[in-house]
Amino acid sequence: MRICMIGTGYVGLVAGAGLADFGNEVTCYDKDSERIKFLMRGGIPIYEIGLGDLMRRNVQKGRLRFSADLKSAVNSSRVVFLAVGTPEGNNGEPDLSDLFEICSEIGRLINDYKVIAIKSTVPVGTYEIIRRRIAENARAAFDIVSNPEFLREGSAVQDFLLPNRIVLGVQSERAAETMREVYRGLYLIETPMVITDNATAEMIKYAANCFLATKISFINEVARLCDHLGADVVTVAKAIGMDGRIGPKFLHPSPGFGGSCLVKDLAGFVSMFEKAGIEPQIPRAVQSINSAQRDLVIIKVKELLGDMRGKRATILGLSFKSNTDDVRNSAALYVVEKLLEEGTEITGYDPAAMDNFKNHFPGITYAENAYAACRDADIAIIMTEWNEFRELDLKVLKTAMRGDALLDPRNIYHPSDARKAGFRYAGFGRG
Ligand code: NAD
């Protein structure tokens, strides 16, 4: 199947390369022409494990290419995927202006039957606005398919190649048949396909993300109670996760979820409830618990060190989670801002996200590894659960520092190990 992928961000690039790997012929287009030139030279613009190999393999086989020519990319394709960004806009609603802009352009280019597959996360009902936008100019028939994406940054390639399910919101059997062909590689290995209407497919994406966010906020709230009552949240989470009805994933206390999806999609969900005149009780509670988690980092820093003026803090991990260079809505952004306001000197280190973080905070110090980052620090704060932070020699780290405080909001160390190394240690919910 000939496919055009519009948008070459975290979703578009992985999905484009993944669909090529399933045997489709994929042309990726982006309005950022510099990005397309970079991709054409063999550059990989984002950090994502396995993406480079996947892209190179498919470019070599002639199944994956990049183009700044929208007309020929659309004309030569049967399926046009929309994977442009839908960032948070006003009143929590996503800003769909990029999406609508490209839909008007695509409408003018449609010359024979196409399937327009929406991968971007969009509020329920957007498929109909997109259909009307395209229909204004289209000279041939087309179908709109809602095909939300569930990949996670950090394991995006694996998630895309081996998904739990494919969701397809369709209006015609012709469109469903075309999409089955696109995902033939997965169909053959019996990946479940949920084929439904467009509104339901759009709702599935929001309900899934809101549920995941709820799990995170739930365990974060339990962690607060554990701190007060002397229970250990790590053991609590492990034991409740053994119950098949609950499951072990997304039950790790943290400085709150960040990234480009959960925060924005939760806000979008709240706004959909409000427009429908229904009180969004759970999503609102999840939002408020999540923002309180970031403040809890600052509260715990002060419990360990008191007044922060003139103190030195090291932030280990700047991305919103491990295995990505994405800093959108990263809790580290908030923590650094607050500590700077308190007069703290900051040094940061991250295995992949320092360049992106520098766009927000060019003035703080950056180090080349965790030990160098901790030199002469009063406190080390582990904000992201990168594997390399799990394997630190805590005694060496402690010796490098001038202070003895270790704050571990991800609970990657056992409190007794940290104390044995000489630290005054605080985790989240460790009693
Ligand atoms: P991104 O910001 O990384 O990438 C968006 C890309 O779209 C950019 O390269 C941008 O230049 C391009 N673009 C914007 N307007 C364009 C236009 N008019 N024409 C062509 N290209 C255009 O975004 P992302 O993280 O890949 O997310 C894309 C969508 O997928 C969003 O709706 C997001 O909510 C959803 N999603 C993201 C993830 C994730 O983990 N990042 C997971 C599932 C779903």
Tab-separated table of C-alpha atoms and ligand atoms in Angstrom:
chain	number	residue	atom	x	y	z
A	1	MET	CA	0.000	0.000	0.000
A	2	ARG	CA	1.269	3.489	-0.827
A	3	ILE	CA	1.126	5.739	2.188
A	4	CYS	CA	1.836	9.397	2.913
A	5	MET	CA	2.681	10.248	6.542
A	6	ILE	CA	2.141	13.907	7.397
A	7	GLY	CA	4.226	15.049	10.372
A	8	THR	CA	7.612	13.571	11.270
A	9	GLY	CA	7.598	14.000	15.054
A	10	TYR	CA	7.684	11.268	17.686
A	11	VAL	CA	4.578	9.598	16.249
A	12	GLY	CA	4.915	10.306	12.517
A	13	LEU	CA	8.508	9.081	12.233
A	14	VAL	CA	7.982	5.897	14.210
A	15	ALA	CA	4.666	5.137	12.498
A	16	GLY	CA	6.088	5.960	9.057
A	17	ALA	CA	9.099	3.702	9.532
A	18	GLY	CA	6.961	1.004	11.179
A	19	LEU	CA	4.394	0.963	8.378
A	20	ALA	CA	7.261	0.696	5.874
A	21	ASP	CA	8.549	-2.272	7.877
A	22	PHE	CA	5.147	-3.945	7.443
A	23	GLY	CA	5.819	-3.806	3.668
A	24	ASN	CA	4.082	-0.554	2.726
A	25	GLU	CA	5.681	2.175	0.596
A	26	VAL	CA	5.779	5.248	2.798
A	27	THR	CA	6.584	8.870	1.999
A	28	CYS	CA	6.971	11.131	5.037
A	29	TYR	CA	6.181	14.823	4.666
A	30	ASP	CA	6.614	17.649	7.179
A	31	LYS	CA	6.056	21.383	6.848
A	32	ASP	CA	9.436	21.850	8.518
A	33	SER	CA	11.589	21.661	5.378
A	34	GLU	CA	14.851	21.724	7.369
A	35	ARG	CA	13.722	18.590	9.173
A	36	ILE	CA	12.972	16.890	5.856
A	37	LYS	CA	16.418	17.846	4.497
A	38	PHE	CA	17.999	16.431	7.665
A	39	LEU	CA	16.006	13.195	7.279
A	40	MET	CA	16.989	12.939	3.609
A	41	ARG	CA	20.660	13.124	4.643
A	42	GLY	CA	20.085	10.140	6.951
A	43	GLY	CA	19.678	12.193	10.152
A	44	ILE	CA	17.537	10.950	13.039
A	45	PRO	CA	16.002	14.032	14.706
A	46	ILE	CA	14.723	12.368	17.904
A	47	TYR	CA	16.129	9.955	20.474
A	48	GLU	CA	14.133	6.739	20.353
A	49	ILE	CA	15.621	3.288	20.906
A	50	GLY	CA	15.719	1.246	17.671
A	51	LEU	CA	14.386	4.038	15.455
A	52	GLY	CA	17.654	4.617	13.588
A	53	ASP	CA	17.969	0.949	12.606
A	54	LEU	CA	14.309	0.726	11.602
A	55	MET	CA	14.586	3.820	9.410
A	56	ARG	CA	17.871	2.855	7.773
A	57	ARG	CA	16.617	-0.669	7.015
A	58	ASN	CA	13.507	0.610	5.284
A	59	VAL	CA	15.223	3.456	3.430
A	60	GLN	CA	17.718	0.904	2.071
A	61	LYS	CA	14.891	-1.370	0.931
A	62	GLY	CA	13.328	1.602	-0.876
A	63	ARG	CA	10.135	1.480	1.208
A	64	LEU	CA	10.693	4.673	3.218
A	65	ARG	CA	11.442	8.117	1.839
A	66	PHE	CA	11.124	11.757	2.846
A	67	SER	CA	9.755	14.572	0.753
A	68	ALA	CA	9.019	18.278	1.044
A	69	ASP	CA	6.640	18.008	-1.927
A	70	LEU	CA	3.165	17.554	-0.453
A	71	LYS	CA	1.423	17.346	-3.820
A	72	SER	CA	3.336	14.368	-5.138
A	73	ALA	CA	3.368	12.671	-1.715
A	74	VAL	CA	-0.451	12.857	-1.521
A	75	ASN	CA	-1.126	12.158	-5.199
A	76	SER	CA	0.942	8.990	-5.207
A	77	SER	CA	-0.652	7.569	-2.025
A	78	ARG	CA	-3.853	5.696	-1.283
A	79	VAL	CA	-3.733	6.369	2.457
A	80	VAL	CA	-2.769	9.742	3.963
A	81	PHE	CA	-1.947	9.578	7.688
A	82	LEU	CA	-2.210	12.743	9.770
A	83	ALA	CA	0.367	12.747	12.588
A	84	VAL	CA	0.822	16.465	13.155
A	85	GLY	CA	1.030	17.903	16.661
A	86	THR	CA	-2.114	18.865	18.593
A	87	PRO	CA	-0.567	20.773	21.527
A	88	GLU	CA	-2.573	22.144	24.441
A	89	GLY	CA	-4.332	25.353	23.434
A	90	ASN	CA	-6.730	27.650	25.265
A	91	ASN	CA	-9.003	26.407	28.086
A	92	GLY	CA	-7.390	22.961	27.984
A	93	GLU	CA	-8.629	22.251	24.467
A	94	PRO	CA	-6.001	21.027	22.020
A	95	ASP	CA	-4.884	23.487	19.373
A	96	LEU	CA	-5.984	21.894	16.100
A	97	SER	CA	-4.843	24.728	13.827
A	98	ASP	CA	-1.928	22.770	12.276
A	99	LEU	CA	-4.226	19.842	11.653
A	100	PHE	CA	-6.955	21.921	10.017
A	101	GLU	CA	-4.420	23.820	7.922
A	102	ILE	CA	-3.019	20.638	6.420
A	103	CYS	CA	-6.533	19.232	5.840
A	104	SER	CA	-7.453	22.208	3.672
A	105	GLU	CA	-4.251	21.691	1.654
A	106	ILE	CA	-4.891	17.965	1.285
A	107	GLY	CA	-8.470	18.636	0.136
A	108	ARG	CA	-7.144	20.615	-2.819
A	109	LEU	CA	-4.808	17.750	-3.768
A	110	ILE	CA	-7.253	14.830	-3.730
A	111	ASN	CA	-7.640	13.592	-7.277
A	112	ASP	CA	-8.716	9.982	-6.742
A	113	TYR	CA	-10.089	7.873	-3.853
A	114	LYS	CA	-8.099	8.287	-0.630
A	115	VAL	CA	-8.329	7.188	2.949
A	116	ILE	CA	-7.408	9.947	5.390
A	117	ALA	CA	-6.289	8.272	8.623
A	118	ILE	CA	-6.165	10.493	11.725
A	119	LYS	CA	-3.317	9.407	14.040
A	120	SER	CA	-3.102	12.702	15.904
A	121	THR	CA	-5.063	12.700	19.176
A	122	VAL	CA	-8.193	14.775	18.609
A	123	PRO	CA	-11.354	15.523	20.617
A	124	VAL	CA	-14.376	13.376	19.906
A	125	GLY	CA	-16.164	14.712	16.846
A	126	THR	CA	-13.085	16.177	15.137
A	127	TYR	CA	-13.292	13.528	12.383
A	128	GLU	CA	-16.433	15.287	11.140
A	129	ILE	CA	-14.789	18.736	11.055
A	130	ILE	CA	-11.865	17.222	9.154
A	131	ARG	CA	-14.236	15.537	6.715
A	132	ARG	CA	-15.958	18.858	5.995
A	133	ARG	CA	-12.640	20.731	5.613
A	134	ILE	CA	-11.361	18.238	3.072
A	135	ALA	CA	-14.709	17.992	1.247
A	136	GLU	CA	-14.681	21.777	0.603
A	137	ASN	CA	-12.039	21.306	-2.098
A	138	ALA	CA	-11.782	17.578	-2.857
A	139	ARG	CA	-12.406	16.459	-6.452
A	140	ALA	CA	-12.740	12.750	-5.616
A	141	ALA	CA	-14.241	10.476	-2.968
A	142	PHE	CA	-12.439	9.901	0.328
A	143	ASP	CA	-13.029	8.230	3.676
A	144	ILE	CA	-11.990	9.423	7.117
A	145	VAL	CA	-10.549	6.766	9.434
A	146	SER	CA	-9.822	7.481	13.091
A	147	ASN	CA	-6.729	5.449	13.971
A	148	PRO	CA	-5.445	6.701	17.353
A	149	GLU	CA	-1.883	5.887	18.314
A	150	PHE	CA	-0.941	4.295	21.649
A	151	LEU	CA	2.858	4.145	21.408
A	152	ARG	CA	4.904	5.394	24.372
A	153	GLU	CA	8.012	7.488	23.902
A	154	GLY	CA	10.958	5.475	25.162
A	155	SER	CA	9.582	2.203	23.757
A	156	ALA	CA	7.831	3.613	20.700
A	157	VAL	CA	9.352	1.308	18.096
A	158	GLN	CA	8.465	-1.842	19.982
A	159	ASP	CA	5.012	-0.487	20.826
A	160	PHE	CA	4.317	0.291	17.182
A	161	LEU	CA	5.634	-2.991	15.789
A	162	LEU	CA	3.933	-5.111	18.460
A	163	PRO	CA	0.865	-3.164	19.618
A	164	ASN	CA	-1.726	-4.479	22.083
A	165	ARG	CA	-4.454	-3.571	19.602
A	166	ILE	CA	-5.229	-1.458	16.556
A	167	VAL	CA	-8.263	0.807	16.819
A	168	LEU	CA	-9.997	1.812	13.597
A	169	GLY	CA	-12.991	4.127	13.473
A	170	VAL	CA	-14.424	3.774	9.985
A	171	GLN	CA	-17.433	4.855	7.947
A	172	SER	CA	-17.268	2.317	5.122
A	173	GLU	CA	-16.221	-1.258	4.450
A	174	ARG	CA	-13.945	0.064	1.702
A	175	ALA	CA	-12.004	2.114	4.262
A	176	ALA	CA	-11.864	-0.813	6.718
A	177	GLU	CA	-10.522	-3.092	3.976
A	178	THR	CA	-7.861	-0.534	3.000
A	179	MET	CA	-6.709	-0.212	6.624
A	180	ARG	CA	-6.587	-3.988	7.085
A	181	GLU	CA	-4.230	-4.037	4.117
A	182	VAL	CA	-2.071	-1.261	5.664
A	183	TYR	CA	-1.758	-3.287	8.880
A	184	ARG	CA	-1.565	-6.642	7.085
A	185	GLY	CA	1.694	-7.478	8.863
A	186	LEU	CA	-0.085	-7.237	12.220
A	187	TYR	CA	-3.294	-8.821	10.990
A	188	LEU	CA	-1.328	-11.935	10.054
A	189	ILE	CA	0.061	-12.261	13.596
A	190	GLU	CA	-3.469	-11.878	14.956
A	191	THR	CA	-3.062	-8.496	16.617
A	192	PRO	CA	-6.560	-7.594	17.857
A	193	MET	CA	-8.301	-4.984	15.719
A	194	VAL	CA	-11.150	-2.989	17.197
A	195	ILE	CA	-13.189	-1.771	14.271
A	196	THR	CA	-15.788	0.760	15.316
A	197	ASP	CA	-17.210	4.170	14.419
A	198	ASN	CA	-15.107	7.334	14.373
A	199	ALA	CA	-16.470	8.924	17.560
A	200	THR	CA	-15.869	5.739	19.557
A	201	ALA	CA	-12.304	5.434	18.228
A	202	GLU	CA	-11.562	9.038	19.206
A	203	MET	CA	-13.060	8.452	22.662
A	204	ILE	CA	-10.992	5.268	23.199
A	205	LYS	CA	-7.762	7.270	22.996
A	206	TYR	CA	-8.861	9.830	25.603
A	207	ALA	CA	-10.346	7.221	27.933
A	208	ALA	CA	-7.152	5.117	27.728
A	209	ASN	CA	-4.846	8.033	28.534
A	210	CYS	CA	-7.085	9.315	31.303
A	211	PHE	CA	-7.194	5.849	32.872
A	212	LEU	CA	-3.393	5.565	32.785
A	213	ALA	CA	-3.067	9.021	34.327
A	214	THR	CA	-5.569	8.000	37.007
A	215	LYS	CA	-3.453	4.974	37.932
A	216	ILE	CA	-0.381	7.172	38.333
A	217	SER	CA	-2.187	9.742	40.460
A	218	PHE	CA	-3.796	7.003	42.536
A	219	ILE	CA	-0.460	5.510	43.563
A	220	ASN	CA	1.005	8.991	44.113
A	221	GLU	CA	-1.800	9.723	46.545
A	222	VAL	CA	-1.290	6.379	48.297
A	223	ALA	CA	2.433	7.236	48.542
A	224	ARG	CA	1.601	10.437	50.446
A	225	LEU	CA	-0.400	8.465	52.973
A	226	CYS	CA	2.392	5.864	53.245
A	227	ASP	CA	4.834	8.643	54.136
A	228	HIS	CA	2.595	9.716	57.010
A	229	LEU	CA	1.671	6.279	58.313
A	230	GLY	CA	5.018	4.523	57.981
A	231	ALA	CA	4.075	2.082	55.190
A	232	ASP	CA	6.216	1.336	52.132
A	233	VAL	CA	4.477	2.220	48.863
A	234	VAL	CA	6.880	0.146	46.756
A	235	THR	CA	5.742	-3.042	48.486
A	236	VAL	CA	2.121	-1.889	48.451
A	237	ALA	CA	2.275	-1.247	44.675
A	238	LYS	CA	3.994	-4.575	44.041
A	239	ALA	CA	1.405	-6.503	46.012
A	240	ILE	CA	-1.681	-4.787	44.622
A	241	GLY	CA	-0.221	-5.075	41.112
A	242	MET	CA	-0.117	-8.864	41.504
A	243	ASP	CA	-3.901	-8.799	41.390
A	244	GLY	CA	-4.811	-9.461	37.754
A	245	ARG	CA	-7.676	-6.975	38.036
A	246	ILE	CA	-5.195	-4.193	38.868
A	247	GLY	CA	-1.953	-5.071	37.051
A	248	PRO	CA	1.576	-3.880	37.925
A	249	LYS	CA	2.075	-1.134	35.331
A	250	PHE	CA	1.752	2.600	35.993
A	251	LEU	CA	1.902	2.017	39.734
A	252	HIS	CA	5.205	3.781	40.400
A	253	PRO	CA	5.245	6.924	42.540
A	254	SER	CA	6.842	9.854	40.757
A	255	PRO	CA	7.160	13.630	40.606
A	256	GLY	CA	4.003	13.443	38.453
A	257	PHE	CA	3.456	12.482	34.844
A	258	GLY	CA	4.619	14.821	32.098
A	259	GLY	CA	5.330	14.524	28.401
A	260	SER	CA	3.327	15.680	25.452
A	261	CYS	CA	0.330	13.386	25.916
A	262	LEU	CA	-1.105	12.642	29.363
A	263	VAL	CA	-1.163	16.249	30.588
A	264	LYS	CA	-2.639	17.619	27.374
A	265	ASP	CA	-5.089	14.771	26.813
A	266	LEU	CA	-6.368	15.000	30.375
A	267	ALA	CA	-6.965	18.730	29.877
A	268	GLY	CA	-8.726	17.955	26.592
A	269	PHE	CA	-10.869	15.309	28.308
A	270	VAL	CA	-11.862	17.757	31.063
A	271	SER	CA	-12.849	20.278	28.441
A	272	MET	CA	-14.981	17.688	26.576
A	273	PHE	CA	-16.826	16.857	29.824
A	274	GLU	CA	-17.401	20.540	30.542
A	275	LYS	CA	-18.783	21.208	27.080
A	276	ALA	CA	-21.139	18.273	27.577
A	277	GLY	CA	-22.266	19.757	30.913
A	278	ILE	CA	-20.953	16.790	32.907
A	279	GLU	CA	-18.722	17.326	35.954
A	280	PRO	CA	-15.286	15.707	35.195
A	281	GLN	CA	-14.713	14.566	38.779
A	282	ILE	CA	-12.015	11.926	38.273
A	283	PRO	CA	-10.012	13.763	35.571
A	284	ARG	CA	-9.990	16.947	37.710
A	285	ALA	CA	-8.789	15.075	40.784
A	286	VAL	CA	-6.055	13.434	38.701
A	287	GLN	CA	-4.920	16.839	37.451
A	288	SER	CA	-4.718	18.344	40.897
A	289	ILE	CA	-2.870	15.357	42.420
A	290	ASN	CA	-0.431	15.467	39.532
A	291	SER	CA	0.479	19.111	39.909
A	292	ALA	CA	0.827	18.651	43.687
A	293	GLN	CA	3.488	15.976	43.053
A	294	ARG	CA	5.823	18.549	41.536
A	295	ASP	CA	5.417	20.767	44.563
A	296	LEU	CA	6.089	17.768	46.778
A	297	VAL	CA	9.599	17.622	45.303
A	298	ILE	CA	10.217	21.187	46.479
A	299	ILE	CA	8.661	20.483	49.900
A	300	LYS	CA	10.944	17.454	50.371
A	301	VAL	CA	14.022	19.389	49.227
A	302	LYS	CA	13.281	21.955	51.930
A	303	GLU	CA	12.668	19.246	54.534
A	304	LEU	CA	16.145	17.924	53.771
A	305	LEU	CA	18.002	21.233	53.439
A	306	GLY	CA	15.926	24.095	54.865
A	307	ASP	CA	16.486	27.464	53.193
A	308	MET	CA	17.742	26.883	49.655
A	309	ARG	CA	19.454	30.256	49.126
A	310	GLY	CA	23.074	29.685	48.145
A	311	LYS	CA	22.651	25.891	48.152
A	312	ARG	CA	23.681	23.728	45.211
A	313	ALA	CA	21.249	21.195	43.756
A	314	THR	CA	22.004	18.582	41.124
A	315	ILE	CA	19.176	17.390	38.921
A	316	LEU	CA	19.766	13.893	37.559
A	317	GLY	CA	17.364	13.348	34.661
A	318	LEU	CA	15.816	16.185	32.694
A	319	SER	CA	13.495	14.376	30.261
A	320	PHE	CA	9.923	13.664	31.340
A	321	LYS	CA	10.745	9.964	31.610
A	322	SER	CA	13.612	7.625	30.807
A	323	ASN	CA	14.723	6.611	27.302
A	324	THR	CA	13.596	9.804	25.613
A	325	ASP	CA	15.035	13.254	24.886
A	326	ASP	CA	11.565	14.829	25.193
A	327	VAL	CA	11.300	17.490	27.896
A	328	ARG	CA	7.744	18.643	27.151
A	329	ASN	CA	5.955	19.032	30.503
A	330	SER	CA	8.905	17.429	32.267
A	331	ALA	CA	8.661	17.765	36.060
A	332	ALA	CA	12.359	18.766	35.976
A	333	LEU	CA	11.403	22.014	34.199
A	334	TYR	CA	9.108	22.968	37.060
A	335	VAL	CA	11.539	21.918	39.795
A	336	VAL	CA	14.450	23.827	38.249
A	337	GLU	CA	12.325	26.949	37.872
A	338	LYS	CA	11.169	26.813	41.506
A	339	LEU	CA	14.657	26.128	42.893
A	340	LEU	CA	16.137	28.992	40.867
A	341	GLU	CA	13.456	31.277	42.335
A	342	GLU	CA	14.636	30.146	45.788
A	343	GLY	CA	18.206	31.214	44.960
A	344	THR	CA	19.575	27.688	44.409
A	345	GLU	CA	22.492	26.994	42.061
A	346	ILE	CA	21.575	24.188	39.650
A	347	THR	CA	23.632	21.633	37.777
A	348	GLY	CA	21.818	19.232	35.462
A	349	TYR	CA	22.703	16.011	33.726
A	350	ASP	CA	20.700	13.767	31.395
A	351	PRO	CA	21.869	11.004	29.053
A	352	ALA	CA	19.819	12.342	26.098
A	353	ALA	CA	17.769	15.439	26.888
A	354	MET	CA	20.337	18.147	27.721
A	355	ASP	CA	20.107	19.909	24.349
A	356	ASN	CA	16.333	20.163	24.596
A	357	PHE	CA	16.530	21.300	28.233
A	358	LYS	CA	19.056	24.012	27.321
A	359	ASN	CA	16.380	25.623	25.144
A	360	HIS	CA	14.461	26.300	28.379
A	361	PHE	CA	17.344	26.889	30.800
A	362	PRO	CA	20.493	27.955	28.940
A	363	GLY	CA	21.954	29.558	32.091
A	364	ILE	CA	22.270	26.584	34.466
A	365	THR	CA	25.378	24.363	34.540
A	366	TYR	CA	25.360	21.076	32.607
A	367	ALA	CA	27.708	18.187	33.375
A	368	GLU	CA	28.920	15.265	31.302
A	369	ASN	CA	27.958	12.508	33.713
A	370	ALA	CA	26.147	11.952	36.999
A	371	TYR	CA	29.270	12.001	39.184
A	372	ALA	CA	30.570	15.245	37.646
A	373	ALA	CA	27.100	16.754	38.048
A	374	CYS	CA	27.109	15.979	41.781
A	375	ARG	CA	30.521	17.525	42.473
A	376	ASP	CA	30.185	19.944	45.449
A	377	ALA	CA	26.386	19.628	45.493
A	378	ASP	CA	24.316	19.883	48.674
A	379	ILE	CA	21.580	17.671	47.290
A	380	ALA	CA	21.148	15.234	44.391
A	381	ILE	CA	17.596	14.872	43.046
A	382	ILE	CA	16.872	11.914	40.763
A	383	MET	CA	14.044	13.194	38.573
A	384	THR	CA	14.112	10.556	35.797
A	385	GLU	CA	14.474	6.803	36.149
A	386	TRP	CA	17.200	6.282	33.516
A	387	ASN	CA	18.930	2.916	33.944
A	388	GLU	CA	22.317	4.583	34.369
A	389	PHE	CA	20.989	6.298	37.533
A	390	ARG	CA	19.971	2.932	38.971
A	391	GLU	CA	23.562	1.733	38.848
A	392	LEU	CA	25.391	4.612	40.503
A	393	ASP	CA	28.061	3.890	43.090
A	394	LEU	CA	26.379	5.810	45.901
A	395	LYS	CA	29.544	5.972	48.017
A	396	VAL	CA	31.462	7.610	45.158
A	397	LEU	CA	28.553	9.955	44.538
A	398	LYS	CA	28.417	10.944	48.202
A	399	THR	CA	32.165	11.601	48.282
A	400	ALA	CA	31.869	13.929	45.265
A	401	MET	CA	29.228	16.032	47.026
A	402	ARG	CA	29.742	18.640	49.722
A	403	GLY	CA	26.367	17.754	51.281
A	404	ASP	CA	24.631	14.473	52.103
A	405	ALA	CA	21.033	14.786	50.855
A	406	LEU	CA	19.570	12.428	48.252
A	407	LEU	CA	16.005	12.926	47.039
A	408	ASP	CA	14.648	10.037	45.006
A	409	PRO	CA	11.064	10.785	43.838
A	410	ARG	CA	11.116	7.664	41.593
A	411	ASN	CA	12.183	5.364	44.447
A	412	ILE	CA	14.943	3.763	42.402
A	413	TYR	CA	17.119	3.187	45.493
A	414	HIS	CA	16.405	1.256	48.627
A	415	PRO	CA	16.443	3.705	51.569
A	416	SER	CA	18.791	1.483	53.610
A	417	ASP	CA	21.354	1.300	50.748
A	418	ALA	CA	21.355	5.081	50.416
A	419	ARG	CA	21.742	5.499	54.187
A	420	LYS	CA	24.586	2.967	54.265
A	421	ALA	CA	26.388	5.133	51.684
A	422	GLY	CA	26.090	8.069	54.087
A	423	PHE	CA	23.080	9.862	52.644
A	424	ARG	CA	20.158	11.489	54.361
A	425	TYR	CA	17.631	9.939	52.000
A	426	ALA	CA	14.020	10.706	51.074
A	427	GLY	CA	11.932	8.802	48.582
A	428	PHE	CA	8.224	9.150	47.861
A	429	GLY	CA	6.054	7.007	50.108
A	430	ARG	CA	8.838	5.007	51.769
A	431	GLY	CA	7.401	5.467	55.248
B	1	NAD	P1	5.568	16.336	17.471
B	1	NAD	O1	5.396	17.725	17.934
B	1	NAD	O2	6.759	15.545	17.894
B	1	NAD	O3	5.539	16.310	15.872
B	1	NAD	C1	4.601	16.964	15.098
B	1	NAD	C2	5.182	17.162	13.711
B	1	NAD	O4	4.154	17.688	12.871
B	1	NAD	C3	6.331	18.202	13.688
B	1	NAD	O5	7.450	17.652	13.026
B	1	NAD	C4	5.731	19.376	12.912
B	1	NAD	O6	6.685	20.080	12.124
B	1	NAD	C5	4.714	18.665	12.024
B	1	NAD	N1	3.670	19.540	11.523
B	1	NAD	C6	2.948	20.464	12.203
B	1	NAD	N2	2.072	21.068	11.373
B	1	NAD	C7	2.234	20.492	10.169
B	1	NAD	C8	1.605	20.699	8.913
B	1	NAD	N3	0.636	21.617	8.747
B	1	NAD	N4	2.035	19.954	7.875
B	1	NAD	C9	3.009	19.031	8.035
B	1	NAD	N5	3.634	18.794	9.193
B	1	NAD	C10	3.238	19.525	10.252
B	1	NAD	O7	4.220	15.602	17.892
B	1	NAD	P2	4.049	14.056	18.291
B	1	NAD	O8	4.536	13.855	19.675
B	1	NAD	O9	4.589	13.203	17.198
B	1	NAD	O10	2.465	13.938	18.336
B	1	NAD	C11	1.684	13.956	17.165
B	1	NAD	C12	0.256	13.589	17.534
B	1	NAD	O11	0.217	12.244	18.030
B	1	NAD	C13	-0.359	14.446	18.629
B	1	NAD	O12	-1.725	14.594	18.388
B	1	NAD	C14	-0.155	13.614	19.877
B	1	NAD	O13	-1.093	13.900	20.877
B	1	NAD	C15	-0.348	12.215	19.341
B	1	NAD	N6	0.343	11.163	20.091
B	1	NAD	C16	1.596	11.381	20.570
B	1	NAD	C17	2.263	10.371	21.259
B	1	NAD	C18	3.643	10.594	21.822
B	1	NAD	O14	4.078	9.779	22.645
B	1	NAD	N7	4.358	11.632	21.438
B	1	NAD	C19	1.635	9.118	21.446
B	1	NAD	C20	0.363	8.922	20.912
B	1	NAD	C21	-0.276	9.962	20.229
